[in-house]
XYZ file of C-alpha atoms in Angstrom:
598
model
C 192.369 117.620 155.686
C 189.675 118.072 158.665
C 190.600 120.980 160.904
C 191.579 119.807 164.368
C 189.504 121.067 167.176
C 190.829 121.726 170.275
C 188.636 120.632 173.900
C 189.124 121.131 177.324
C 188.200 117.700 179.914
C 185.926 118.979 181.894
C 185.304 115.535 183.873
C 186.775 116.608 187.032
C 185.084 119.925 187.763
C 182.432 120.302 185.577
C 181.475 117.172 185.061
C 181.994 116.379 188.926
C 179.681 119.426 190.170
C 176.987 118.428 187.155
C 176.911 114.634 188.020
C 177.831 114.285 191.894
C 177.003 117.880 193.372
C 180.970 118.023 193.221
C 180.985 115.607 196.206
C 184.011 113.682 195.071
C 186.880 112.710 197.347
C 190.524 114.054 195.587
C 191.855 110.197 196.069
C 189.380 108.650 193.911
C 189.334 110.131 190.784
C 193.134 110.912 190.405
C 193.898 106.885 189.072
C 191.171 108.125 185.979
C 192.854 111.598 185.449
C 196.507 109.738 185.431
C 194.693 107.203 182.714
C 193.353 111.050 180.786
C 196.738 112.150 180.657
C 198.190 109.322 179.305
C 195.262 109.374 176.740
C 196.920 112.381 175.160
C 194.533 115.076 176.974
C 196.577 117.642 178.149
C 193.913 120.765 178.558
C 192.071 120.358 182.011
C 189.345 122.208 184.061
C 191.280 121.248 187.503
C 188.819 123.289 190.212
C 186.844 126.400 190.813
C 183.572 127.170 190.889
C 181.503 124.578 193.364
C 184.634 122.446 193.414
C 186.416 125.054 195.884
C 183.566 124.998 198.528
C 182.271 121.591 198.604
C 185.392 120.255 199.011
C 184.881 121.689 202.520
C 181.395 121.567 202.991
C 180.891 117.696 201.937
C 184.593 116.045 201.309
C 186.632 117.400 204.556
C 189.165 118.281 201.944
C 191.205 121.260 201.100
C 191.037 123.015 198.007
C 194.520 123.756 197.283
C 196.157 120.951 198.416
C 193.829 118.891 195.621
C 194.878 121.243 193.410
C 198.510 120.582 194.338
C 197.891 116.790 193.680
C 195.931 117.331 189.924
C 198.697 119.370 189.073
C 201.474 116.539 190.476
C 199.443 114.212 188.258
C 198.714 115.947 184.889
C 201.847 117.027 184.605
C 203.949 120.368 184.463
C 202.811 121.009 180.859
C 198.667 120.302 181.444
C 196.930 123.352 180.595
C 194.962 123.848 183.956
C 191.766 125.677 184.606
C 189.716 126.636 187.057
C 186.163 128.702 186.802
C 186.229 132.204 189.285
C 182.581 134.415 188.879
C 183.698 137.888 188.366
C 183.677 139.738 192.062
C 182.158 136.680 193.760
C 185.073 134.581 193.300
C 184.583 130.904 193.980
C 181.550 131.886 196.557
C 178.077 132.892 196.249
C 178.544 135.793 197.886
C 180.478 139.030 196.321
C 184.039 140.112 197.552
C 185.977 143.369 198.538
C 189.180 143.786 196.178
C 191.767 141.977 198.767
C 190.024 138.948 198.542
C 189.606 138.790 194.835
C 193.083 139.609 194.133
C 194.376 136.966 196.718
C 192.518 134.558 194.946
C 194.034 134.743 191.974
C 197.306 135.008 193.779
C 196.787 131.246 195.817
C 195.403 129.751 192.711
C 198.351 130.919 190.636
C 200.397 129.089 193.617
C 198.666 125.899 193.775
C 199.496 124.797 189.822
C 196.891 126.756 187.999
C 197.112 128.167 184.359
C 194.299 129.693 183.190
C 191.265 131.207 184.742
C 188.111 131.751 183.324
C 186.458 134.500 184.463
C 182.539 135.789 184.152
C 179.751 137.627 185.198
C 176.184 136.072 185.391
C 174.411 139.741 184.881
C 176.882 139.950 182.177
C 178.002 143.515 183.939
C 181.234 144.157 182.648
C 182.303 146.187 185.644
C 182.331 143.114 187.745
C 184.952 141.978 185.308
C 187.371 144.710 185.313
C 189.075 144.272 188.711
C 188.978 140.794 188.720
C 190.134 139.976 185.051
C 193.388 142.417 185.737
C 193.682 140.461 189.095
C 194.294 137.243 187.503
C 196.923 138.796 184.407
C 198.665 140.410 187.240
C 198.848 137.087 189.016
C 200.655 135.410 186.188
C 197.537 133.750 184.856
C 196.010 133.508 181.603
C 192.518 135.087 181.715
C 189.644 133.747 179.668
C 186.592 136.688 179.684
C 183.210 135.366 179.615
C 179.953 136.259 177.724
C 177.208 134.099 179.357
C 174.291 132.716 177.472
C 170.996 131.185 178.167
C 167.920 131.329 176.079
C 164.817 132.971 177.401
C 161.837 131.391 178.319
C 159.149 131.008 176.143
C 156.952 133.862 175.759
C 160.015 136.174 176.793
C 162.006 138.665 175.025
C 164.954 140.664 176.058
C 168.827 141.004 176.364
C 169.902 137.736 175.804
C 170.263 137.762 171.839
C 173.415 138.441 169.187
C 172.963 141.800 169.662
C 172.940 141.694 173.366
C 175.984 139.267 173.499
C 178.038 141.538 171.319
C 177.465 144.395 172.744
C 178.584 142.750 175.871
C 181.463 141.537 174.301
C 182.346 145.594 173.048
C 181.979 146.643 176.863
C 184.512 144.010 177.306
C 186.749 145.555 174.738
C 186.071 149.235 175.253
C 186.882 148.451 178.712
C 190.601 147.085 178.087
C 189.820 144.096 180.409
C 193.140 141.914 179.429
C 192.647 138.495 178.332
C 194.104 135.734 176.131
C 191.187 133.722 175.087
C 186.774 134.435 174.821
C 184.791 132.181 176.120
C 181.055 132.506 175.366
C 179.291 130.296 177.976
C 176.007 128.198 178.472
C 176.058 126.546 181.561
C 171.902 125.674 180.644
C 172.659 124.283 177.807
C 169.893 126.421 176.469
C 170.634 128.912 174.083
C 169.427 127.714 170.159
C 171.690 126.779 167.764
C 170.983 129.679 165.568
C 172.086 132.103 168.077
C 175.181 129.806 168.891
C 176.335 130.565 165.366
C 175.288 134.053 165.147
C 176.861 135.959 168.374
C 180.189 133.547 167.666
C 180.366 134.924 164.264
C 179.810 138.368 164.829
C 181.992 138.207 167.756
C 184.723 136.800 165.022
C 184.054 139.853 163.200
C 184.808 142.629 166.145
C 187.795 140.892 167.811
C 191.164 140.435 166.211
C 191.979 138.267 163.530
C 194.290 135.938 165.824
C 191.659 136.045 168.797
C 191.381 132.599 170.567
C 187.171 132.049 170.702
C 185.920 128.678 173.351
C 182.231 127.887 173.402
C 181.079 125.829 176.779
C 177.814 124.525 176.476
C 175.263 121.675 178.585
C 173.679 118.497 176.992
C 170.798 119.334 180.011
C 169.063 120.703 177.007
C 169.393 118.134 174.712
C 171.314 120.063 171.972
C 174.476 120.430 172.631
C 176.036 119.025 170.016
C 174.755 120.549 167.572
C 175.487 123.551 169.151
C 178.978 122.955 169.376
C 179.084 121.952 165.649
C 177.220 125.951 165.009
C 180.179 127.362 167.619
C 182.826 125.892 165.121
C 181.581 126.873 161.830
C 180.795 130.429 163.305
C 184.589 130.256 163.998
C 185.142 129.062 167.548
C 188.394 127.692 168.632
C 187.661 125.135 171.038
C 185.029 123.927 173.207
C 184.530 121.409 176.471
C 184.042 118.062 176.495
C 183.664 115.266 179.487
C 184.130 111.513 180.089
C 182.047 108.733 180.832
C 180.207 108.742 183.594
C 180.613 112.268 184.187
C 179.393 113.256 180.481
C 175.618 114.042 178.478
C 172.800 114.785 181.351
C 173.609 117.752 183.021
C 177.445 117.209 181.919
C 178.784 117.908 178.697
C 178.778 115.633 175.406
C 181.151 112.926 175.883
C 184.342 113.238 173.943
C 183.605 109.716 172.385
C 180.678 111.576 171.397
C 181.611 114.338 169.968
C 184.453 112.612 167.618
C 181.540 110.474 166.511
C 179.706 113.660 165.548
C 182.329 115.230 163.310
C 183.247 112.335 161.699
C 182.911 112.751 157.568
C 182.831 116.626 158.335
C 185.459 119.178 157.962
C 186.710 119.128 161.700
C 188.096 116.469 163.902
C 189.034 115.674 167.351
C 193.037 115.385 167.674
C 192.677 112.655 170.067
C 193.480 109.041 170.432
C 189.681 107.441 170.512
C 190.767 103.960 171.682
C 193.211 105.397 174.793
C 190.253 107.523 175.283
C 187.536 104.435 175.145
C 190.296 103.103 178.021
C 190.480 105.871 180.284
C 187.011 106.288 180.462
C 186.599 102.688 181.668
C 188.960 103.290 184.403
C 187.118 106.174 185.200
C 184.150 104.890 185.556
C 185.513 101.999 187.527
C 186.552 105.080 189.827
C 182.928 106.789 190.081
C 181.590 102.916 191.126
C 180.531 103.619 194.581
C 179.298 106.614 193.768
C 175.854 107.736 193.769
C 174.439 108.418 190.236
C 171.359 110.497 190.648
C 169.396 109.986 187.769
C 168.048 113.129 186.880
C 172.237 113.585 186.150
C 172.593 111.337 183.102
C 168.941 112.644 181.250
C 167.791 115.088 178.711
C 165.020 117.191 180.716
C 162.526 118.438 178.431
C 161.633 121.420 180.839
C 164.837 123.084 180.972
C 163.934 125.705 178.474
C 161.435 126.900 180.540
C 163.216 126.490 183.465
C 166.819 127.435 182.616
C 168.193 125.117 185.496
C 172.172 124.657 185.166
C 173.583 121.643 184.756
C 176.255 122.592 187.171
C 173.677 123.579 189.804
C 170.246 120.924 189.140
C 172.255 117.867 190.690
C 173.841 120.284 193.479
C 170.916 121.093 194.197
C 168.701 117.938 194.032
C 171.589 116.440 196.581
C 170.537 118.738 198.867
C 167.233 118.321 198.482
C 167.915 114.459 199.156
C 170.504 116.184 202.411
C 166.971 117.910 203.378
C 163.936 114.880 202.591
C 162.373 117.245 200.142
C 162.972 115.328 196.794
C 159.966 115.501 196.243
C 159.439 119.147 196.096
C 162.391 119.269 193.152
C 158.844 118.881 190.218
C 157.173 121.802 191.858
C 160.595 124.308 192.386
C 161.138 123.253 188.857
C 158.188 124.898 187.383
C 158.338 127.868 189.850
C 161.761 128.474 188.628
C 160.176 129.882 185.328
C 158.665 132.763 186.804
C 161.534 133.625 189.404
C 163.907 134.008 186.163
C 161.114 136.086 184.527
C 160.803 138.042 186.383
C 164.009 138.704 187.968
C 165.987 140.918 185.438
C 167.364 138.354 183.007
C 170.355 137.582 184.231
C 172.242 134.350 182.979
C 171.171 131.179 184.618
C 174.621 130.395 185.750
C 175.963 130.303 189.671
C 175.785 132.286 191.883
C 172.425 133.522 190.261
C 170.965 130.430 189.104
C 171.042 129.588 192.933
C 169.339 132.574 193.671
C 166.847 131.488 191.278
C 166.624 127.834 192.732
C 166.543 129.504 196.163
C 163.899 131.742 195.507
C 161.933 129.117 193.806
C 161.871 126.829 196.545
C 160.460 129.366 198.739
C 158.224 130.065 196.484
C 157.013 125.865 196.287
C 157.426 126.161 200.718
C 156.305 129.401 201.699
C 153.801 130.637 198.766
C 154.547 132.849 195.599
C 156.181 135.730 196.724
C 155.662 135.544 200.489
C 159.136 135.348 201.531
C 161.840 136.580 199.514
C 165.239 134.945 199.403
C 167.831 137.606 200.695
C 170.241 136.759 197.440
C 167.589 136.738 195.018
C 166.038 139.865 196.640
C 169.833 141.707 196.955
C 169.835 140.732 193.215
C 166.455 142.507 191.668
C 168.248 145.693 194.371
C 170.673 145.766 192.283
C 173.662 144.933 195.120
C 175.449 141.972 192.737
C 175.210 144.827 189.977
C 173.159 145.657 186.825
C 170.760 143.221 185.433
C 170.528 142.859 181.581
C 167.025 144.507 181.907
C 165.303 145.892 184.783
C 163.708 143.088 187.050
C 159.759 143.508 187.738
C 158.736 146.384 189.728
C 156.215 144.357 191.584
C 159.352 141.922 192.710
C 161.615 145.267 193.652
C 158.921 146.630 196.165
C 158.388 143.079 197.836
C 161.949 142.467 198.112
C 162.710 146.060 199.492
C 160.225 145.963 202.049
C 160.796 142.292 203.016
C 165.169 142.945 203.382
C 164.873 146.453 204.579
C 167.000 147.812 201.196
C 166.636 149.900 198.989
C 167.680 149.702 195.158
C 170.979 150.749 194.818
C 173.265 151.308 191.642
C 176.554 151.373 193.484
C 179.177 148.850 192.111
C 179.344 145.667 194.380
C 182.987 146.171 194.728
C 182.894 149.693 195.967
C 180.180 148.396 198.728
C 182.358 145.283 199.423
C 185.185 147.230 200.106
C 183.391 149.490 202.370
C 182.053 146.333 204.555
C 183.759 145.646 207.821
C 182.746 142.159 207.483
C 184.086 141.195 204.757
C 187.884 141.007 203.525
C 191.166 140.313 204.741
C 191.259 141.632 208.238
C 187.433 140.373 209.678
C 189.057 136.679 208.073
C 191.939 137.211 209.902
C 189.998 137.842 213.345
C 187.576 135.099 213.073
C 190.869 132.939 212.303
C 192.714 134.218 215.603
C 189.361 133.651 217.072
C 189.544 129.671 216.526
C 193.315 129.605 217.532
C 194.377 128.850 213.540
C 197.353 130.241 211.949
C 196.847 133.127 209.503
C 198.532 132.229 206.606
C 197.238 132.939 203.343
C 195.171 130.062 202.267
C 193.670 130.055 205.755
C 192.547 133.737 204.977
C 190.658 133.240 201.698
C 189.216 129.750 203.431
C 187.644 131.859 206.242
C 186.505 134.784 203.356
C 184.742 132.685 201.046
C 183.851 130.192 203.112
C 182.877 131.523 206.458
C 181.655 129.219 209.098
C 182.308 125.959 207.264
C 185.612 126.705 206.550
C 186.540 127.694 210.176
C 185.156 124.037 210.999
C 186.739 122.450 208.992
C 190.237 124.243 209.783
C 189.713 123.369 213.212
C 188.978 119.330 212.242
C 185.085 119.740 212.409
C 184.097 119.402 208.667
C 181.499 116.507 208.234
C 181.687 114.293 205.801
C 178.060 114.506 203.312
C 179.625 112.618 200.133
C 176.280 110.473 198.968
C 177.590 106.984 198.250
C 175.816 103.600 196.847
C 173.898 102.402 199.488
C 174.665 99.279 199.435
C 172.025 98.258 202.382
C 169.369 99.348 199.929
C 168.184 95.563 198.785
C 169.916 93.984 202.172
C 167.612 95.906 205.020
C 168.085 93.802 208.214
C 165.374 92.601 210.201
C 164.434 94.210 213.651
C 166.982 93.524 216.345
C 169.947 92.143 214.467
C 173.260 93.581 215.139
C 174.621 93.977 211.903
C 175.306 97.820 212.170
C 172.385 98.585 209.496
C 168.774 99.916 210.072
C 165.893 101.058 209.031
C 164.787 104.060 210.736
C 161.046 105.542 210.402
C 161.439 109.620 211.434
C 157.774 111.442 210.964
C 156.070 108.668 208.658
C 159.397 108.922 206.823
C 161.734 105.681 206.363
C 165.899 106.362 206.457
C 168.412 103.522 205.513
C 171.344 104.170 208.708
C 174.293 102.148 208.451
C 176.625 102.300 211.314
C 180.609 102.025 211.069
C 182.590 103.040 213.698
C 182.505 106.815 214.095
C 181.038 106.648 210.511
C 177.044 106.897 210.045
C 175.679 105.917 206.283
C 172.327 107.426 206.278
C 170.713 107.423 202.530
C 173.997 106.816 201.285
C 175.654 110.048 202.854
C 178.374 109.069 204.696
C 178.913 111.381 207.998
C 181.279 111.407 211.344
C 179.698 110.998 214.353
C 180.094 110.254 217.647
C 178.563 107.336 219.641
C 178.542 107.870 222.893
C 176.247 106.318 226.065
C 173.477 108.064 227.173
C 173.175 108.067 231.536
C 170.852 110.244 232.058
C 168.010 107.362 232.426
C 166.774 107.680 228.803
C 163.626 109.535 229.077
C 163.537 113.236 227.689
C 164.594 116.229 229.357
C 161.407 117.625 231.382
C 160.498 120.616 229.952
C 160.845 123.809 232.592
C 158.371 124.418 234.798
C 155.351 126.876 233.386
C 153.289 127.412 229.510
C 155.951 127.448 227.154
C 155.272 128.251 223.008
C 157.429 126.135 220.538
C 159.710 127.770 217.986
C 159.712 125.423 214.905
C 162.082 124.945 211.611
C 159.684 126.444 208.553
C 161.955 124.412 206.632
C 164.189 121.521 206.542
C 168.125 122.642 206.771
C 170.997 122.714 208.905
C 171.384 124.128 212.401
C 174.224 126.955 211.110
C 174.049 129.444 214.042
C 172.486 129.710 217.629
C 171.990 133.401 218.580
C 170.351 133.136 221.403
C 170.827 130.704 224.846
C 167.960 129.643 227.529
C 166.756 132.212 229.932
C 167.773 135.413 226.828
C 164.660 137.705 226.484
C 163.835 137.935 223.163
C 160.720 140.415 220.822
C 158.158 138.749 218.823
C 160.032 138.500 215.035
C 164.026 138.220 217.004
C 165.918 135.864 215.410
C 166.382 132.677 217.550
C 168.783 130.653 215.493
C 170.015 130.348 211.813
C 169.423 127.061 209.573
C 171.367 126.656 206.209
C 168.924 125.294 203.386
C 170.262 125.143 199.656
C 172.821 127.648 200.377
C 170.766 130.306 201.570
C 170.550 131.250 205.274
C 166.852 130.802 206.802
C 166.601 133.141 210.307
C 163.927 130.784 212.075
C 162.407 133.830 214.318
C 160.369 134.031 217.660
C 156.637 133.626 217.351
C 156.340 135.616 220.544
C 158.427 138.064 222.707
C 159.326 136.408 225.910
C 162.071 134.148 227.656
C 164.205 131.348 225.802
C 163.303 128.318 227.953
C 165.318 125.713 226.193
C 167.175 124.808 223.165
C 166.653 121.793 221.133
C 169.342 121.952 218.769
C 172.692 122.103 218.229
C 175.214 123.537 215.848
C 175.295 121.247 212.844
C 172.371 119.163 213.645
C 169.854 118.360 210.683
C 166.447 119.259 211.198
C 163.052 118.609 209.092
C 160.064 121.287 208.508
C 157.850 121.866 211.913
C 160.560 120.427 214.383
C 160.459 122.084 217.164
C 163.564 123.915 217.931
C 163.582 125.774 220.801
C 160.635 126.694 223.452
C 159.770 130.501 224.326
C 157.839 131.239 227.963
């Protein structure tokens, strides 16, 4: 008789952040998880990871309470999971120990089960506080090994022996945990090594040890590396639905079952209920936009270890930003960022520090600006990397940040940080006038600004949507609500609803109001004035300055937010702020003028 395999959905988390950018709105895809659950899947990745900040950054939802409803809907005996990264938490930015440990504490709260928990630079330390966090919460804790093969023409760390000796840390440490989850999010790592670190690993751990294997179709091998995870002795691995499934995503489930059919495993699943709910699903995801480089095998990824999780996050903001076209060139450069940078696993938050650092590598010029995370990464502040990152890359990124290497734990310098934790999350709360309760707190921790916006009912709404204008464009002068609008040489589709604007298919909330001042432009002030302009496209996060402040030559002006990384635009002169172009929020292209310096 075949051996059943057990498989967790990944469709809504996973497969929502691989596909969509994890732009989905909570109401639309709960009709398709009801139609899972009565399908006979019962094992669930219900949030984490990207899920818990874009719902705020892009869906003007919160977190928990869609957690509240997944858990209402799968029932009180789904096996719910969410993804947490070690001391970072559901952010991309590291955590003292009261934040990490309320974490685990609201997630426990909101319906979840199991947690699983890992480190991209595969430093066990990072895993210790965290992992007993989420026992100690009532959770069940799932330790991860990450994996991701090397580029070509590289060697180091990530191999069996590598893996296992992480794996030994993880058990000479006495980290608690109920399950081992060795973890691809690439989709990279070869088949033979699949088999070979899952085998060995079988060998060290005890006899009744519970072994999952997560892996990427990105790649284009993932199911055969799933069948080398079971015969090595794996457990159970993760599986997705139609159209959140292959591409980026993981192998369908239809899929899979196909594969093992005539072998000695099986699926212990109900195909045709499953051939159902994913047609309701997909009748769900209709209005939403498909990107294509989501549902595709890309034949560059193992030279460019680019996350499924993180390639169509990233490409939507690259859409958010007009630089689409950049996403061939940041590919490539994202070879030698990851070569260079230490090894660690392709897998968020460091595969974003990759992707950031590669882009300003494509904007700026190799190495001529480094990316504060990536830089704080080769310095050793997110912890040790599997082997030491390039000297050359240290030096530049010491100089450029003002750091030096350190080989302090990140918790120990979290904790120490009076801007980060409990009580700076409370002020900034009492600041905006917002009730401190707990879920407020860890919004405002891990996810700053935004999530003071949208407590206070400011979120914007940047879910990408079919746009259905696309083959409809109206001609000049109609008033049908729907333009085409040419910005710099550069056409934009803007449909206009009420206080909603469609513009590419991102759906935002605006207001319309009319303009009396006589509709010319402002006149500039009196006297030679020098612009200040955006090196790069992003979002207006922070103004630090107002007209008629003296500023230095190199003093910050304002902050923009581009691919999760914060850009300082700085002075090009010292002098007096004459005026302000921007706002908070507002979306600006490269060489728009910002402000004006006289």
């Amino acid at each position: 008789m075949a051996k059943k395999i057990q498989f967790m959905c990944t469709a809504f988390r996973d497969g929502f952040q691989s596909v969509f950018g994890a732009r989905v709105f909570t109401k639309d895809f709960l009709p398709a998880l009801e139609a899972a659950r009565d399908a006979g899947i019962n094992y669930f990745e219900a949030g984490g990871g990207a899920r818990f900040q874009s719902l705020y950054f892009y869906c003007n939802e919160d977190a928990f309470s869609m957690m509240d409803q997944f858990r209402a809907t799968a029932g009180p005996d789904a096996n719910l999971q969410t993804l947490a990264r070690g001391v970072n938490v559901v952010g991309l930015e590291s955590q003292p120990s009261d934040i990490i440990k309320l974490h685990a504490e609201l997630f426990k709260k909101h319906g979840i089960t199991t947690i699983r928990n890992f480190d991209a630079l595969n430093d066990v330390d990072n895993l210790i506080y965290s992992g007993q966090c989420i026992v100690d919460a009532g959770l069940k804790h799932q330790v991860c090994v990450t994996l991701m093969e090397l580029p070509p023409g590289c060697a180091g760390a990530h191999d069996p022996d590598f893996y296992v000796a992480t794996l030994q840390k993880i058990l000479d440490a006495g980290i608690p945990f109920d399950a081992v989850c060795f973890k691809d999010a690439s989709g990279t790592s070869v088949p033979s090594t699949v088999y070979e670190t899952i085998k060995r690993a079988r060998a060290i751990l005890p006899g009744d040890a519970f072994i999952h294997f997560h892996t990427h179709e990105t790649a284009g091998t993932s199911v055969l590396a799933y069948k080398a995870a079971l015969d090595a002795g794996a457990n159970a691995i993760d599986l997705s639905l139609a159209p959140c499934s292959g591409g980026t995503c993981q192998p369908d489930v239809l899929v899979m079952w196909h594969a093992l059919r005539g072998s000695e495993y099986t699926l212990d699943v109900d195909i045709e209920r499953v051939r159902e709910a994913e047609e309701v699903f997909k009748d769900c995801m209709a209005d939403y936009f498909l990107p294509p480089e989501a549902v595709a095998v890309e034949p560059l990824i193992p030279w460019s270890p680019m996350p499924g999780g993180a390639l169509t996050a990233n490409t939507q903001m690259m859409r958010d930003n007009g630089i689409m076209d950049k996403y061939p060139e940041l590919i490539k450069a994202m070879s030698d960022v990851v070569r260079r940078g230490g090894f660690g696993t392709s897998v968020t938050p460091v595969s974003q520090f990759y992707v950031q650092q590669a882009l300003n590598n494509v904007m700026f010029g190799p190495w001529k600006k480094i990316a504060e995370p990536y830089g704080k990464m080769v310095l050793g502040y997110f912890g040790k990397t599997p082997v030491p990152p390039d000297p050359e890359i240290v030096q530049i990124a010491s100089e450029q940040l003002g750091l030096e290497r350190t080989t302090r734990a990140p918790l120990d310098i979290n904790n120490e940080d009076p801007n980060k934790g409990v009580a700076p999350a409370k002020q900034a709360l009492q600041a905006a006038g917002l009730p401190e309760t707990d879920e407020n707190i860890f919004i405002a921790a891990a996810c700053k600004e935004k999530g003071i916006a949208f407590l206070k009912g400011e979120a914007k709404v940047g879910v990408r949507l079919v746009d259905k204008s696309a083959d409809q464009a109206p001609a000049a002068g109609t008033d049908s609500g729907k333009y085409v609008v040419s910005v710099n040489g550069r056409d934009y589709r803007l449909a206009i609803d009420g206080d909603q604007a469609t513009v590419n298919g991102v759906a935002y909330q605006v207001g319309l109001k009319q303009d009396d001042a006589g509709g010319g432009a402002t006149a500039p002030p009196a006297g030679k004035t020098s612009p200040i302009k955006a090196e790069m496209p992003g979002v207006v996060l922070r103004l630090l300055v107002a007209p008629g402040d003296a500023v230095q030559e190199g003093d910050a002006v304002l902050v923009l937010e581009a691919m999760k990384m914060e850009v300082h635009i700085n002075s090009p002169a010292g002098g007096t702020i004459a005026e302000i172009l921007v706002t908070t929020g507002d979306q600006v292209t490269t060489g728009q003028v910002l402000a004006s310096i006289g």
